[in-house]
mmCIF file of C-alpha atoms and ligand atoms in Angstrom:
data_model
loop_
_atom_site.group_PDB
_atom_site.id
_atom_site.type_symbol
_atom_site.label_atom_id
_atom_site.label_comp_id
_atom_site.label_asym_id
_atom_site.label_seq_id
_atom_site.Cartn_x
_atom_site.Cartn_y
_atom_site.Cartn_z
ATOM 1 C CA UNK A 22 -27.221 -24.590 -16.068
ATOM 2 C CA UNK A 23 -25.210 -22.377 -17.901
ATOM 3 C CA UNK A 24 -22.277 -24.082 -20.196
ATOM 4 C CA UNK A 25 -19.386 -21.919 -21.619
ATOM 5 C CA UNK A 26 -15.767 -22.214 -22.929
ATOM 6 C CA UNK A 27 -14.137 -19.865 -20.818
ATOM 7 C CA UNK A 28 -16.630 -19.651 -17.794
ATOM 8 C CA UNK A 29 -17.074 -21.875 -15.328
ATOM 9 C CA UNK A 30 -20.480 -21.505 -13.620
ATOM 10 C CA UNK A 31 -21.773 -23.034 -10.323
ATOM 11 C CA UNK A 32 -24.612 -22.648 -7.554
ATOM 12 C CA UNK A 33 -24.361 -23.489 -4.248
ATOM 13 C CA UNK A 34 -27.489 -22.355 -2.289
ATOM 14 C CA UNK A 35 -27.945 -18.889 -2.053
ATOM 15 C CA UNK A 36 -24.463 -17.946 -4.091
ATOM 16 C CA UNK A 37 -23.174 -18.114 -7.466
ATOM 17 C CA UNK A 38 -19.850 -19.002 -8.601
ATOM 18 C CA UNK A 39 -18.016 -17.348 -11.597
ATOM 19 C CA UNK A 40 -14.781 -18.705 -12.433
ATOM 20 C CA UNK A 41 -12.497 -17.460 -15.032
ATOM 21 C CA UNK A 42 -10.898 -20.835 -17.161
ATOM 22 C CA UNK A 43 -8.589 -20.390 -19.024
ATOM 23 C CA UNK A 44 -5.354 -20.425 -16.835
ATOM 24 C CA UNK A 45 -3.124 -21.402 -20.045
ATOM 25 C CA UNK A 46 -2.949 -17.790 -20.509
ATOM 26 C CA UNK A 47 -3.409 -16.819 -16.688
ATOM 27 C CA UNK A 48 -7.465 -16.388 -17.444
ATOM 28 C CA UNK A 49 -6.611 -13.348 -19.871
ATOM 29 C CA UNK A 50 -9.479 -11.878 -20.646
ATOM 30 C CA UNK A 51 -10.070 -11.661 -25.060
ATOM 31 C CA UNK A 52 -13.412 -10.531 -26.104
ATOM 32 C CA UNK A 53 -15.002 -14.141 -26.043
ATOM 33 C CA UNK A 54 -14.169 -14.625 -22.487
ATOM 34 C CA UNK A 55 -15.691 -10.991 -21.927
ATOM 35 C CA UNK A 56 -18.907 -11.986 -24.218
ATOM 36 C CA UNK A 57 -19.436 -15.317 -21.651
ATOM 37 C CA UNK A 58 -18.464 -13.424 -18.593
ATOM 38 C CA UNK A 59 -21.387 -11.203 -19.477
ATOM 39 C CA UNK A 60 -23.677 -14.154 -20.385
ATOM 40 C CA UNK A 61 -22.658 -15.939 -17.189
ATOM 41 C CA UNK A 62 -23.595 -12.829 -14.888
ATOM 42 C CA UNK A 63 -27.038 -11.848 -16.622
ATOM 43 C CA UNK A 64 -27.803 -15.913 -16.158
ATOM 44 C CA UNK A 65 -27.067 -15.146 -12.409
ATOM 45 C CA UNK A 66 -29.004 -11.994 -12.135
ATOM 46 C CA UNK A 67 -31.925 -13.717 -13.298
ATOM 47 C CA UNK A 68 -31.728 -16.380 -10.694
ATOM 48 C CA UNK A 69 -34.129 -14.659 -8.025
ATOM 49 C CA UNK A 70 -32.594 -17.443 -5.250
ATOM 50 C CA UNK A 71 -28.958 -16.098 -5.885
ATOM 51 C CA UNK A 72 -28.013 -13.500 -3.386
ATOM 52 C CA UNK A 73 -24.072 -13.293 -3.597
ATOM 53 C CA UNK A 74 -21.839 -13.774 -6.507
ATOM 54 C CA UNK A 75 -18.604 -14.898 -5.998
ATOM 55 C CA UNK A 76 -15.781 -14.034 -9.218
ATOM 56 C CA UNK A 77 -12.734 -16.434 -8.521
ATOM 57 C CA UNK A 78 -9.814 -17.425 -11.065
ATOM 58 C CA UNK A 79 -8.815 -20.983 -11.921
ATOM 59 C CA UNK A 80 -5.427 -22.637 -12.023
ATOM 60 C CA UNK A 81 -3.833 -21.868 -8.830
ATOM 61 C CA UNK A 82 -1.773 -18.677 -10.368
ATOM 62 C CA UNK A 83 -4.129 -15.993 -11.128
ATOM 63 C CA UNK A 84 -7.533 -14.072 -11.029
ATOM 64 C CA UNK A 85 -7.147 -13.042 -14.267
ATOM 65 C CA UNK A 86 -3.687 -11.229 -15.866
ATOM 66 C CA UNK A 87 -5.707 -8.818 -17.964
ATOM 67 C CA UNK A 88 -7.135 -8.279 -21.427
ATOM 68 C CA UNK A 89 -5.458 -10.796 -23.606
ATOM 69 C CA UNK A 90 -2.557 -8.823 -25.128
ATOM 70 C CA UNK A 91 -2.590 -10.741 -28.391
ATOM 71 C CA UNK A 92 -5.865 -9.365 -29.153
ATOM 72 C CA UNK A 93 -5.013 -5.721 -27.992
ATOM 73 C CA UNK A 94 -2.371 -5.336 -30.448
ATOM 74 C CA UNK A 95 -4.602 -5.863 -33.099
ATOM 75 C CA UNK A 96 -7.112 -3.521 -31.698
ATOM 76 C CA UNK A 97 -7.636 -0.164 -33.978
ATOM 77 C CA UNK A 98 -9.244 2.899 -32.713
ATOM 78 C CA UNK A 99 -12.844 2.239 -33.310
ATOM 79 C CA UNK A 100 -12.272 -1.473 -31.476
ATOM 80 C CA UNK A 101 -11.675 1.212 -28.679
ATOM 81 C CA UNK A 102 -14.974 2.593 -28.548
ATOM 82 C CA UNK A 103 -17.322 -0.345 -29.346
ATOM 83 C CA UNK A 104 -15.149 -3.150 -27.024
ATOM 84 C CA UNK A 105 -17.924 -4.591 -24.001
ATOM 85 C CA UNK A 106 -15.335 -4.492 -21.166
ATOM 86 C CA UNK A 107 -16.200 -1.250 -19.752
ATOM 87 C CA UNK A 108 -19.924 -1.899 -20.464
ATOM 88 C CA UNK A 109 -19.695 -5.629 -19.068
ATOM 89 C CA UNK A 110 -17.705 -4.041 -15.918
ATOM 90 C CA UNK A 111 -20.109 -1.467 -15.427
ATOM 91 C CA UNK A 112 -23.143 -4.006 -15.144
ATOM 92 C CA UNK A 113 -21.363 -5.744 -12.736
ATOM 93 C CA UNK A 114 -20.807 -3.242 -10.074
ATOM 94 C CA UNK A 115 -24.347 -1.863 -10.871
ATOM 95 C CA UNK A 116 -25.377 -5.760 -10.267
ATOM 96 C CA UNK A 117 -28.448 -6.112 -7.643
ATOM 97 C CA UNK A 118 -26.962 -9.087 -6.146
ATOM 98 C CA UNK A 119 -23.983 -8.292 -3.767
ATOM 99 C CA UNK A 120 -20.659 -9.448 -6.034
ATOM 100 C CA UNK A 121 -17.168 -10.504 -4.370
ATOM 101 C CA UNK A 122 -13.954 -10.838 -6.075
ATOM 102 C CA UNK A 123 -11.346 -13.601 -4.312
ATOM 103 C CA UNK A 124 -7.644 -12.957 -5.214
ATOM 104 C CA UNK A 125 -5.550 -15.712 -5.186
ATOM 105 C CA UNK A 126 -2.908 -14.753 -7.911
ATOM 106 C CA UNK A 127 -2.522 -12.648 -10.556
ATOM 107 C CA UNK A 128 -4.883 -9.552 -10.569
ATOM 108 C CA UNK A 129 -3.753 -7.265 -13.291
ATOM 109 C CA UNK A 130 -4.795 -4.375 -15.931
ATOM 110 C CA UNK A 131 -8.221 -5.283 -17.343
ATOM 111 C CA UNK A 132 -8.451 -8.386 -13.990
ATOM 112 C CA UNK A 133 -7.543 -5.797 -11.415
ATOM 113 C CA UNK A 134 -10.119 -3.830 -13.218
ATOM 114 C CA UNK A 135 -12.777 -6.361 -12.907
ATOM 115 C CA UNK A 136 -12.218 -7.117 -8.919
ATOM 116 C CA UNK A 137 -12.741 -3.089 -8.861
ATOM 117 C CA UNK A 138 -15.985 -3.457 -10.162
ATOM 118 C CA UNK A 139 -16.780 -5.797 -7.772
ATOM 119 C CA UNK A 140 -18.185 -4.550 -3.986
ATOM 120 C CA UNK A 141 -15.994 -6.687 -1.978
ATOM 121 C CA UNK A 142 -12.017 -7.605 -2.527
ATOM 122 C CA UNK A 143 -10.627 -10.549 -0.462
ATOM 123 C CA UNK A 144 -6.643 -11.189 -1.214
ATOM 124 C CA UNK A 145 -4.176 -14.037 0.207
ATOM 125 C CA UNK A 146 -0.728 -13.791 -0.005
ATOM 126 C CA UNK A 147 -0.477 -14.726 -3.224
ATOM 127 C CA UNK A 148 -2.227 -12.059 -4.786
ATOM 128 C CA UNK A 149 -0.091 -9.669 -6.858
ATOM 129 C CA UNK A 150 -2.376 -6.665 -7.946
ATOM 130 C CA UNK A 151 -1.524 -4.083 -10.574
ATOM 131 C CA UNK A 152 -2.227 -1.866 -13.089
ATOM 132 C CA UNK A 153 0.876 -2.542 -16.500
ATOM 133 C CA UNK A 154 -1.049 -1.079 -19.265
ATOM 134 C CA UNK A 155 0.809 2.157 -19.568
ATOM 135 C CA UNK A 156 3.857 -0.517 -19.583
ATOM 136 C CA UNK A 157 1.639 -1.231 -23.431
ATOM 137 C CA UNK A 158 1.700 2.306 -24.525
ATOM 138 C CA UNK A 159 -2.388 1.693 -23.043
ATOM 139 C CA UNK A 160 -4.196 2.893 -19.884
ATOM 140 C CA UNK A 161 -6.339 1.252 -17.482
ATOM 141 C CA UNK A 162 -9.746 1.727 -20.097
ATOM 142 C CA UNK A 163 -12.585 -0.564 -18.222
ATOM 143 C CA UNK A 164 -12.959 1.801 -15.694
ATOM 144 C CA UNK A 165 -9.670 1.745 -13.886
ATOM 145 C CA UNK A 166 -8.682 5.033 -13.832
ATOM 146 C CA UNK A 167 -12.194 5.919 -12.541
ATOM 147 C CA UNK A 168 -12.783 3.383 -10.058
ATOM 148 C CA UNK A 169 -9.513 2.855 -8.542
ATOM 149 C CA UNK A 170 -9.360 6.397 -7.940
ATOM 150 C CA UNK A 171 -12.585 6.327 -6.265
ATOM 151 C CA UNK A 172 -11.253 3.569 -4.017
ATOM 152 C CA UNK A 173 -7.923 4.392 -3.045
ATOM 153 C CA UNK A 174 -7.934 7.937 -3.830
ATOM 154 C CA UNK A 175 -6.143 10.141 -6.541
ATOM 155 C CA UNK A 176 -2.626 10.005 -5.295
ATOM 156 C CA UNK A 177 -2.697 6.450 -5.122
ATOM 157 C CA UNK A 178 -4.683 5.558 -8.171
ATOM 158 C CA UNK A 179 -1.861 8.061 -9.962
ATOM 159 C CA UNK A 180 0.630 6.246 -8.437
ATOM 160 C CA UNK A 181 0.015 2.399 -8.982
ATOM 161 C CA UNK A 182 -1.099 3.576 -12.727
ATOM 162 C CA UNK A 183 1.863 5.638 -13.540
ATOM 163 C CA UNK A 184 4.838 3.655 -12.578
ATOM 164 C CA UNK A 185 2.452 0.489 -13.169
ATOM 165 C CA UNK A 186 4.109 -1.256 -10.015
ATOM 166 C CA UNK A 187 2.590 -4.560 -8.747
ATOM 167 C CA UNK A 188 1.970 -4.375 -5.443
ATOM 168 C CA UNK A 189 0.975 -7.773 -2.615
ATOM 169 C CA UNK A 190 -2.330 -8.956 -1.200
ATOM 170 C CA UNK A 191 -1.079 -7.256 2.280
ATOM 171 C CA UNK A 192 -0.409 -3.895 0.824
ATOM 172 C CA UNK A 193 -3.533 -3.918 -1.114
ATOM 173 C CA UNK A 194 -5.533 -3.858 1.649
ATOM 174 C CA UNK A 195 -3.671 -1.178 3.641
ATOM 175 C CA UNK A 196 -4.151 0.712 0.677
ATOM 176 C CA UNK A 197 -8.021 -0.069 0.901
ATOM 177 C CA UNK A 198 -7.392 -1.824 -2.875
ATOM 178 C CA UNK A 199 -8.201 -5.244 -1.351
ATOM 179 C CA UNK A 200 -11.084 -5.275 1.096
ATOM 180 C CA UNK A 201 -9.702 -8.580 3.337
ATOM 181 C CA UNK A 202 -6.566 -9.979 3.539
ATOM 182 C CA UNK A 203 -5.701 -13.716 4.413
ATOM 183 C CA UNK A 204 -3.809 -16.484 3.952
ATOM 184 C CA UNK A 205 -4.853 -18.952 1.220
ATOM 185 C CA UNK A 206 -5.140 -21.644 4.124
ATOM 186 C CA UNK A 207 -7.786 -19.588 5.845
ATOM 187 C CA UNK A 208 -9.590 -18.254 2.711
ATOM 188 C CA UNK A 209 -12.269 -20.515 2.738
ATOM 189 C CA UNK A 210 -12.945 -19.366 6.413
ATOM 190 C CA UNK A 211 -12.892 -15.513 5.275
ATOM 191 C CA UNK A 212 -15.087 -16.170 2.692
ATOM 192 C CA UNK A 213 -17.533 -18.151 4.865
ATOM 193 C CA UNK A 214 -17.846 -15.574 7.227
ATOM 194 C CA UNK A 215 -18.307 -13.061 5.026
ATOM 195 C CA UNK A 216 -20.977 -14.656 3.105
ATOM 196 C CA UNK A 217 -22.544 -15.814 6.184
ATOM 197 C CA UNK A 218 -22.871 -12.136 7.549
ATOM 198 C CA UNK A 219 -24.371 -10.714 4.524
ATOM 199 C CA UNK A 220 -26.980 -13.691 3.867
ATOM 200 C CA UNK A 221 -28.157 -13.040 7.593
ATOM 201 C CA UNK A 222 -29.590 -9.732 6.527
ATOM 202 C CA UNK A 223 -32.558 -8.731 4.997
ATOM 203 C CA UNK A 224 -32.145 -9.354 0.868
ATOM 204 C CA UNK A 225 -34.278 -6.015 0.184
ATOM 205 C CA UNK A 226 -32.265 -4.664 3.039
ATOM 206 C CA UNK A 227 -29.207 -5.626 1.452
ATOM 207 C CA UNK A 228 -30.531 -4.519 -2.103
ATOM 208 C CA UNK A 229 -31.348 -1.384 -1.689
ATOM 209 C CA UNK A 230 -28.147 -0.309 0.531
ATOM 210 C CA UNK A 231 -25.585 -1.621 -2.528
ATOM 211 C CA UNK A 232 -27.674 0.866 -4.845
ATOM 212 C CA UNK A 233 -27.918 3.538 -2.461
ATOM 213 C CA UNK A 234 -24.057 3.743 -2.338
ATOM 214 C CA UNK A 235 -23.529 2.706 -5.966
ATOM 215 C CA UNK A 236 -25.797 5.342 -7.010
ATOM 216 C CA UNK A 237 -25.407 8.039 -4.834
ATOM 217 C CA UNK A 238 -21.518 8.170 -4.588
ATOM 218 C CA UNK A 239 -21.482 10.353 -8.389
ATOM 219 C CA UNK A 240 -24.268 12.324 -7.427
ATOM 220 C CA UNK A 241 -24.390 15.280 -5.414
ATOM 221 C CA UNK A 242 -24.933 15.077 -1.426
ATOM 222 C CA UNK A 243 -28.364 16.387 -1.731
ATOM 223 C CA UNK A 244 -29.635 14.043 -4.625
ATOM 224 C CA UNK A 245 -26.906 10.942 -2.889
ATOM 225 C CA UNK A 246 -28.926 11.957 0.667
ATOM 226 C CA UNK A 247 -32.526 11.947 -0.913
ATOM 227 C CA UNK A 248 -31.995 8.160 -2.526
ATOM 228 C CA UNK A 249 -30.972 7.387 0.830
ATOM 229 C CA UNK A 250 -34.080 8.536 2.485
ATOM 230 C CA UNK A 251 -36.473 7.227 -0.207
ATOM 231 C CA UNK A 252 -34.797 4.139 0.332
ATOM 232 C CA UNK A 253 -34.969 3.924 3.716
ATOM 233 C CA UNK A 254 -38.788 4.771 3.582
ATOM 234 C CA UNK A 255 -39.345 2.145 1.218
ATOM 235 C CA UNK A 256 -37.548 -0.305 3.962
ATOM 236 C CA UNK A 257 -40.173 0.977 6.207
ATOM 237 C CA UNK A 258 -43.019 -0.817 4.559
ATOM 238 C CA UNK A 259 -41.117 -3.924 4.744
ATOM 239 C CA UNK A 260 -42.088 -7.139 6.691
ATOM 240 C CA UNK A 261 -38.032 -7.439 7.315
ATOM 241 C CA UNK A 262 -37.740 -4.357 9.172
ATOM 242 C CA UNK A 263 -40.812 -5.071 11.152
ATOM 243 C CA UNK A 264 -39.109 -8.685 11.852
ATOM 244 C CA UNK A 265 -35.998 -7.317 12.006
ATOM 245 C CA UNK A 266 -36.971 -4.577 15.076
ATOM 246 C CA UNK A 267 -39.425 -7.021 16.925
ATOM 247 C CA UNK A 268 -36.469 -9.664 16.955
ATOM 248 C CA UNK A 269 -34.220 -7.270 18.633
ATOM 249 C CA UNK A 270 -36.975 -6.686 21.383
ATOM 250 C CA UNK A 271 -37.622 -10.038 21.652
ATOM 251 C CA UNK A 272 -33.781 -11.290 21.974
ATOM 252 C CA UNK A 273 -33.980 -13.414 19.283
ATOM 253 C CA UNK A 274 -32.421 -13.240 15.913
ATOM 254 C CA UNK A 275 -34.367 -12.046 13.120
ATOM 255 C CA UNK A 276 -36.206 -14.776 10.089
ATOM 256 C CA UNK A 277 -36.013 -12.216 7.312
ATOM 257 C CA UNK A 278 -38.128 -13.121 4.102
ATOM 258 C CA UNK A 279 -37.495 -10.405 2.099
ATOM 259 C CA UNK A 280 -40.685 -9.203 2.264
HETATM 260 N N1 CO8 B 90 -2.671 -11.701 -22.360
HETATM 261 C C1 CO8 B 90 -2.339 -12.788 -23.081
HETATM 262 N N2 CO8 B 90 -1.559 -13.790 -22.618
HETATM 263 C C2 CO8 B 90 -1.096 -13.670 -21.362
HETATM 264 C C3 CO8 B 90 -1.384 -12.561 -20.559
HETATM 265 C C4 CO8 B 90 -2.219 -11.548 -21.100
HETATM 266 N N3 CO8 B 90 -2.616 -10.452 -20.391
HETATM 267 N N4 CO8 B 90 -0.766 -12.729 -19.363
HETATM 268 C C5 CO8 B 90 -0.122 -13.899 -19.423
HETATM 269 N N5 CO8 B 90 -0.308 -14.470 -20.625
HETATM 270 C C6 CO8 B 90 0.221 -15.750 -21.092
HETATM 271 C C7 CO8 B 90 1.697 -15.671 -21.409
HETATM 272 O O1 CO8 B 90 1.887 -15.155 -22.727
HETATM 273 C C8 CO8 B 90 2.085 -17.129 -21.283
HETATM 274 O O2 CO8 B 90 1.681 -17.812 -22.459
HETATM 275 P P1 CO8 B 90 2.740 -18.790 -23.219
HETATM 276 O O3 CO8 B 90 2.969 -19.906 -22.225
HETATM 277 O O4 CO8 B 90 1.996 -19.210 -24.437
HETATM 278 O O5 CO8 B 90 3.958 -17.970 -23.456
HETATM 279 C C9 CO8 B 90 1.206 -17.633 -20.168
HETATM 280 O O6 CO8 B 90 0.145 -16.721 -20.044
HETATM 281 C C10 CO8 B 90 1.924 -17.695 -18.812
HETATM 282 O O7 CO8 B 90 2.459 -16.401 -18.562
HETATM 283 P P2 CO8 B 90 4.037 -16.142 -18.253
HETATM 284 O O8 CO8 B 90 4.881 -17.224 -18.834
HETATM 285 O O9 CO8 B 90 4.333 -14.740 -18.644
HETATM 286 O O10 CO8 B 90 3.995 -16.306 -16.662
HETATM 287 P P3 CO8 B 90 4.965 -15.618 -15.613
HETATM 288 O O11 CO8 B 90 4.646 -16.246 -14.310
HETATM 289 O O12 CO8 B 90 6.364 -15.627 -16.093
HETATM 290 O O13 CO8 B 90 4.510 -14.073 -15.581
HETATM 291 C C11 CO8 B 90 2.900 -12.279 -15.483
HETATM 292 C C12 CO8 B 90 3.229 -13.743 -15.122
HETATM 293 C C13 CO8 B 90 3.828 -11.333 -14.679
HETATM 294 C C14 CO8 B 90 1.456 -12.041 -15.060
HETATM 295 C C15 CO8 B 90 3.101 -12.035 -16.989
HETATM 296 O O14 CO8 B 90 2.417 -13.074 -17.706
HETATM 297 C C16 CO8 B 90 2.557 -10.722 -17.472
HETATM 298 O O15 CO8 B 90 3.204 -9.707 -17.283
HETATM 299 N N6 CO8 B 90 1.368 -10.733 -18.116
HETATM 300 C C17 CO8 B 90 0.796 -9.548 -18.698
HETATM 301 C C18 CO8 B 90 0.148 -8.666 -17.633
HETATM 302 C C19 CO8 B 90 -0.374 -7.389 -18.254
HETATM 303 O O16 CO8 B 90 0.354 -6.587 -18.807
HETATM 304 N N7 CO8 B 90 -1.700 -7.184 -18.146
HETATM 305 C C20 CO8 B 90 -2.356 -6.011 -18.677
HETATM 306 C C21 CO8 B 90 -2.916 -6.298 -20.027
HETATM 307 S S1 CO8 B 90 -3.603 -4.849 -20.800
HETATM 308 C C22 CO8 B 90 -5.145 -4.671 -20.104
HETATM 309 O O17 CO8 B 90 -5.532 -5.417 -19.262
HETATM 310 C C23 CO8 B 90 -5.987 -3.533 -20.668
HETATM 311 C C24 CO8 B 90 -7.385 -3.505 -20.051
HETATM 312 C C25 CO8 B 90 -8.223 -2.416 -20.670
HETATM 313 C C26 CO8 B 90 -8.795 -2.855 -21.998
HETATM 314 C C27 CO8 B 90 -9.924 -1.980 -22.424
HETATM 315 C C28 CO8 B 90 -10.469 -2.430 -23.783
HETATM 316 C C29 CO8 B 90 -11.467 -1.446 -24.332
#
């Protein structure tokens, strides 16, 4: 297994764990951390038994509270351009295994950033989500201003940008920011269940719909409809959807092999 400073990787079964470490600094994120966040999900990609990641924050008070500011105000123009966050961001939402972000804390700038780029968002009541940068004379630059306004919408994303206000687990999720909400005692339940619904489904299945919606969502309808029908045709040369439709004839539930 994997060792880093910053990371903490683990496996249980089918799902990987990612947790940030360094809650001294509420698991800011400086370019090391980014580097071994990187390392730690391309070691997890690899692993053809891992189906789920799961990115969590350690220390009890945060996901992560953003890029670390000490290094940002040394950062000059050209940092700008060749910094990995975006990049490192990017390959996690285009990730083939499914990815969810748990919210237990603090989930700000370049952290609420990194729970974007993940597919799912589950939030207790101690999560406090936000976007400050513009509060640092910076903006939201690994993707925020694109991907929360896909999310939540433009008014929204304008809003919680602009005036950079932090806003609870609950609210997030009305706002469609946060995917689940629940209470830190039942988080372990959520999670569970949520898992536990996607493993039950055909991996290939489950592959191939992530990257049909990834992909197609900046595309056109026409190309976003045509990935969606070669995908689907590709699903119907699987063994899983012939398991899959015989098990619901049969009143049974489906063994899918991802074949
Ligand atoms: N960077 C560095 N250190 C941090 C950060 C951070 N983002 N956040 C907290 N810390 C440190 C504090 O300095 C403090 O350290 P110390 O004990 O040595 O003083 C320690 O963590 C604990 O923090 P606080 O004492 O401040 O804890 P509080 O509970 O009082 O406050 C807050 C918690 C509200 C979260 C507060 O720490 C805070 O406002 N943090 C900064 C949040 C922020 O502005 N985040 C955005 C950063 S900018 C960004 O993310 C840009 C992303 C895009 C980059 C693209 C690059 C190309």
């Amino acid at each position: 297994m994997l060792t880093l400073d910053y990371i903490h990787l683990s496996i249980v079964e089918q799902i990987g764990y990612i947790t940030l470490n360094r809650p001294e600094v509420l698991n800011a994120l400086d370019e090391k951390m980014v580097n071994e966040l990187q390392e730690a999900f391309t070691y997890l990609e690899k692993q053809p038994t891992i189906r789920l990641i799961i990115v969590q924050g350690a220390g009890g008070k945060a996901f992560a509270a953003g890029a670390d500011i000490k290094a940002l105000e040394k950062r000059t123009p050209l940092d700008g351009l060749t910094l990995g966050m975006q990049h490192v961001y990017t390959q996690i939402e285009q990730s083939a295994k499914v990815t969810i972000a748990v919210i237990n804390g603090f989930a700000l700038g370049g952290g609420c950033e990194l729970a974007l780029a993940c597919d799912i968002r589950i939030a207790t009541e101690k999560a406090k989500f936000g976007l400050p940068e513009l509060n640092l004379g910076v903006l939201p630059g690994a993707g925020g201003t694109q991907r929360l306004t896909r999310i939540i919408g433009k008014g929204r994303a304008l809003d919680l940008i602009l005036t950079g206000r932090i806003v609870s687990g609950e609210e997030a999720q009305q706002m469609g920011l946060a995917t689940y909400y629940c209470t830190e005692t039942k988080l372990e339940q959520k999670m569970h269940e949520i898992t536990e619904a996607i493993l039950k489904k055909s991996p290939i299945a489950v592959q191939l719909t992530k990257q049909a919606v990834h992909h197609g969502f900046d595309v056109d309808m026409q190309t976003a409809q045509w990935i969606e029908k070669l995908s689907i045709s590709l699903l119907f040369g699987t063994e899983d959807k012939a398991e899959g439709t015989r098990a619901f004839i049969e009143k049974r539930p489906a063994n899918f092999t991802n074949q």
